[in-house]
Amino acid sequence: MIKTIGKAIAGVMLVTAAMNSYASIDGMKVVLVQGFQAKDLDESHRSSKASQHGSYDKYLKWRAENEYWNGPWKGKADAFIWWDSKERVTGGIATDVKNQIKALSTNSNFKGKPILLVTHSTGDLVIRHALKKLGNWGVSTNNFKVVAVMDFAGAGGGTEIADIANDVANGSGAVNSAQKAAVKAFMGFTPQKGKLGVMTDLRPSNARSINSGSSAYPRFRFVGTGWAYAGATKPFLKGMDDSVVPLHSACMASSNGKYDSCSKSIANNGKIQSISKAPSSIWSNYYPILMGEKTHHGGAIGTQTGSQFATVNLSLIHISEP
């Protein structure tokens, strides 16, 4: 448990260092990994952006560097990893991420230097797959030297919105108007059958099957339970959530459940109290560090203010072993 607490303290220090005014963080190279972008599934959007930037891949790179990370992290980035939400985690996304990681591993500015990966949303799941495939991809961990991962609003356990989106796209008779409205509020349009891309991987049952379990790298997690989309998505997410990702996913609980906090003794606003609906265990080497009661999904990496934060007492969480 001493080792666990030591990593928890290290995580809090990383968060603190990351929020200071310096571009670098203790000499580490900071690589930002984006999350899901619904517009990638919209053919008219793809056509317009491809025409504007010369190709859609060029647009994806530009977006990661100029639009997605438009909050405090942008000024701390040494590199960005981008991917196309139209693809699948173990398919086209893996190919794009592999090529970018291999390029970084041979770049003299990154090769052999300590790297901090910072993910948002589905970037959590994308990097989980990538880090377990480095050897298969021919990437030396001595060259691509990841020391830790910071996951903001991590969707590593998926989201129930993806279940509903798949049902909407496939014309399930069980889908009601409120669910359709929630999906449209989140995506900006109604998804089409056969054009769901990574949303298929984000179904909780699918997400939890992709390289599940322990991590070889410490993964420090920031979670929120704020409101967005006028609350349209919240009724369909399991337990408390940030309007996109439920806590079972953001905390990286070992089991998919309805949770009110990552901790059995601390509420999301920092109040010390007994929490009956909290994970009994977390995947090994995953460490929920901070909870923000009013922080919504995008606010986790943006400029949202006014949230109340709580540090998680990891001594009261059982970290499951591999």
XYZ file of N, CA and C in Angstrom, residues 191-284:
282
model
N -26.646 9.415 -35.958
C -25.704 8.480 -36.588
C -26.389 7.523 -37.548
N -25.638 7.060 -38.546
C -26.180 6.169 -39.561
C -25.628 4.756 -39.410
N -26.413 3.809 -39.814
C -26.026 2.404 -39.747
C -24.752 2.154 -40.547
N -23.832 1.423 -39.948
C -22.592 1.083 -40.618
C -21.570 2.196 -40.644
N -21.882 3.335 -40.023
C -20.973 4.477 -40.038
C -20.745 5.006 -38.627
N -20.450 4.088 -37.721
C -20.287 4.452 -36.315
C -18.836 4.511 -35.873
N -17.931 3.937 -36.661
C -16.516 4.006 -36.336
C -16.208 3.585 -34.919
N -15.467 4.434 -34.210
C -15.011 4.100 -32.865
C -16.145 4.060 -31.848
N -17.327 4.579 -32.218
C -18.468 4.503 -31.311
C -18.838 3.052 -31.010
N -18.549 2.160 -31.939
C -18.786 0.734 -31.685
C -17.857 0.227 -30.596
N -16.597 0.683 -30.609
C -15.628 0.280 -29.586
C -15.964 0.878 -28.230
N -16.685 1.983 -28.225
C -16.998 2.674 -26.974
C -18.185 2.082 -26.225
N -18.847 1.084 -26.807
C -19.866 0.386 -26.030
C -19.153 -0.252 -24.841
N -19.643 -0.092 -23.612
C -18.914 -0.584 -22.435
C -18.440 -2.028 -22.542
N -19.260 -2.908 -23.067
C -18.850 -4.310 -23.179
C -17.680 -4.468 -24.134
N -17.645 -3.650 -25.180
C -16.540 -3.718 -26.138
C -15.289 -3.040 -25.597
N -15.453 -1.850 -25.038
C -14.306 -1.102 -24.528
C -13.548 -1.886 -23.462
N -14.315 -2.543 -22.586
C -13.681 -3.285 -21.497
C -13.018 -4.575 -21.956
N -13.226 -4.953 -23.211
C -12.592 -6.166 -23.735
C -11.306 -5.873 -24.497
N -11.008 -4.600 -24.733
C -9.824 -4.219 -25.495
C -8.631 -4.051 -24.546
N -7.736 -5.026 -24.549
C -6.542 -4.991 -23.690
C -6.881 -4.577 -22.267
N -7.855 -5.252 -21.684
C -8.327 -4.899 -20.352
C -7.339 -5.301 -19.265
N -7.564 -4.758 -18.075
C -6.767 -5.149 -16.915
C -5.630 -4.198 -16.594
N -4.598 -4.729 -15.993
C -3.511 -3.924 -15.445
C -2.737 -3.159 -16.521
N -2.095 -2.093 -16.086
C -1.267 -1.281 -16.972
C 0.189 -1.375 -16.534
N 1.093 -1.377 -17.496
C 2.524 -1.387 -17.178
C 2.999 0.006 -16.767
N 2.158 0.992 -16.980
C 2.517 2.385 -16.687
C 1.518 2.959 -15.698
N 1.963 3.783 -14.748
C 1.005 4.431 -13.845
C 0.103 5.376 -14.624
N -1.203 5.237 -14.389
C -2.167 6.062 -15.095
C -2.981 6.850 -14.077
N -2.734 8.168 -14.049
C -3.371 9.059 -13.095
C -4.612 9.671 -13.735
N -5.744 9.553 -13.030
C -7.022 9.876 -13.647
C -7.728 11.054 -12.977
N -8.255 11.938 -13.821
C -9.056 13.073 -13.381
C -10.478 12.835 -13.849
N -11.432 12.886 -12.950
C -12.826 12.604 -13.309
C -13.721 13.768 -12.917
N -14.850 13.877 -13.602
C -15.800 14.935 -13.299
C -17.222 14.407 -13.289
N -18.123 15.187 -12.688
C -19.538 14.825 -12.675
C -20.400 16.044 -13.003
N -19.887 16.860 -13.919
C -20.610 18.076 -14.279
C -21.652 17.869 -15.368
N -22.325 18.964 -15.712
C -23.441 18.933 -16.661
C -23.062 19.586 -17.980
N -23.523 18.967 -19.077
C -23.405 19.535 -20.419
C -24.586 19.031 -21.236
N -24.757 19.568 -22.442
C -25.847 19.162 -23.341
C -27.213 19.310 -22.670
N -27.328 20.324 -21.797
C -28.579 20.615 -21.083
C -29.094 19.400 -20.320
N -28.185 18.523 -19.950
C -28.556 17.350 -19.169
C -29.218 16.240 -19.968
N -29.267 16.372 -21.298
C -29.995 15.404 -22.131
C -29.424 13.998 -22.059
N -28.124 13.893 -21.863
C -27.477 12.574 -21.874
C -27.472 11.886 -20.513
N -27.608 12.638 -19.446
C -27.413 12.095 -18.102
C -28.353 10.942 -17.719
N -29.629 10.975 -18.098
C -30.511 9.874 -17.682
C -30.101 8.504 -18.222
N -29.254 8.488 -19.237
C -28.933 7.224 -19.887
C -27.530 6.712 -19.561
N -26.823 7.433 -18.689
C -25.489 7.016 -18.262
C -25.584 6.334 -16.904
N -24.756 5.343 -16.686
C -24.838 4.516 -15.480
C -24.126 5.199 -14.312
N -24.874 5.514 -13.256
C -24.289 6.178 -12.102
C -24.013 7.644 -12.392
N -23.105 8.243 -11.630
C -22.741 9.637 -11.870
C -21.787 9.715 -13.052
N -21.750 10.918 -13.684
C -21.042 11.043 -14.953
C -20.715 12.502 -15.239
N -19.944 12.724 -16.302
C -19.601 14.092 -16.712
C -20.414 14.527 -17.930
N -21.545 13.865 -18.150
C -22.465 14.061 -19.262
C -22.063 13.289 -20.518
N -20.907 12.614 -20.477
C -20.476 11.752 -21.584
C -19.959 10.418 -21.055
N -19.110 10.474 -20.051
C -18.460 9.270 -19.518
C -18.906 9.019 -18.080
N -19.384 7.814 -17.771
C -19.784 7.471 -16.401
C -18.565 7.183 -15.530
N -18.745 7.230 -14.232
C -17.616 7.026 -13.318
C -17.010 5.631 -13.399
N -17.788 4.613 -13.742
C -17.186 3.277 -13.830
C -16.078 3.259 -14.868
N -16.198 4.131 -15.868
C -15.207 4.242 -16.933
C -14.098 5.223 -16.548
N -14.486 6.400 -16.083
C -13.504 7.436 -15.749
C -12.607 7.035 -14.584
N -13.191 6.369 -13.571
C -12.383 5.890 -12.437
C -11.545 4.674 -12.831
N -11.962 3.982 -13.863
C -11.434 2.703 -14.348
C -11.651 1.610 -13.325
N -12.927 1.534 -12.913
C -13.342 0.485 -11.983
C -13.196 -0.876 -12.639
N -12.909 -1.879 -11.827
C -12.740 -3.233 -12.348
C -14.039 -3.805 -12.892
N -15.167 -3.281 -12.408
C -16.455 -3.766 -12.882
C -17.337 -2.601 -13.301
N -18.235 -2.878 -14.208
C -19.164 -1.887 -14.733
C -20.341 -1.755 -13.764
N -20.404 -0.621 -13.055
C -21.464 -0.446 -12.074
C -21.936 0.986 -11.989
N -22.954 1.215 -11.162
C -23.482 2.559 -10.932
C -22.754 3.167 -9.735
N -21.827 4.056 -9.997
C -20.995 4.606 -8.930
C -21.231 6.103 -8.752
N -21.135 6.528 -7.487
C -21.310 7.938 -7.151
C -19.985 8.646 -6.902
N -18.915 7.888 -6.761
C -17.590 8.444 -6.488
C -16.558 7.372 -6.809
N -15.297 7.789 -6.966
C -14.216 6.814 -7.128
C -13.774 6.272 -5.772
N -14.221 6.918 -4.715
C -13.785 6.588 -3.357
C -14.968 6.197 -2.479
N -14.733 5.314 -1.528
C -15.771 4.905 -0.584
C -15.955 5.909 0.552
N -15.063 6.916 0.620
C -15.127 7.821 1.776
C -15.130 9.295 1.417
N -15.051 9.630 0.126
C -15.003 11.037 -0.271
C -15.965 11.272 -1.429
N -16.836 12.259 -1.284
C -17.750 12.624 -2.370
C -17.003 13.449 -3.407
N -17.610 13.646 -4.559
C -16.956 14.376 -5.640
C -16.658 15.834 -5.298
N -17.376 16.395 -4.334
C -17.118 17.780 -3.927
C -16.151 17.865 -2.752
N -15.574 16.730 -2.350
C -14.586 16.727 -1.271
C -15.152 16.440 0.102
N -16.464 16.310 0.207
C -17.070 16.047 1.508
C -16.714 14.636 1.985
N -16.253 14.562 3.239
C -15.893 13.278 3.821
C -17.169 12.584 4.299
N -17.490 11.492 3.667
C -18.697 10.759 4.041
C -18.605 9.347 3.479
N -19.432 8.477 3.978
C -19.453 7.108 3.483
C -20.196 7.064 2.146
N -19.553 6.493 1.142
C -20.148 6.363 -0.189
C -20.458 4.892 -0.426
N -21.734 4.564 -0.459
C -22.101 3.153 -0.628
C -21.886 2.671 -2.059
N -22.083 3.579 -3.014
C -21.928 3.206 -4.417
C -20.576 3.701 -4.935
N -19.539 2.933 -4.652
C -18.179 3.237 -5.101
C -17.529 1.939 -5.557
N -16.552 2.011 -6.444
C -15.921 0.781 -6.932
C -15.276 -0.009 -5.795
N -15.428 -1.319 -5.839
C -14.752 -2.162 -4.851
C -13.280 -2.343 -5.220
N -12.962 -2.148 -6.501
C -11.567 -2.241 -6.938
C -11.376 -1.480 -8.235
N -10.143 -1.081 -8.459
C -9.725 -0.346 -9.653
C -8.697 -1.201 -10.379
N -8.655 -1.130 -11.696
C -7.625 -1.876 -12.422
C -6.241 -1.511 -11.920
N -5.372 -2.490 -11.876
C -4.029 -2.296 -11.339
C -3.245 -1.232 -12.105
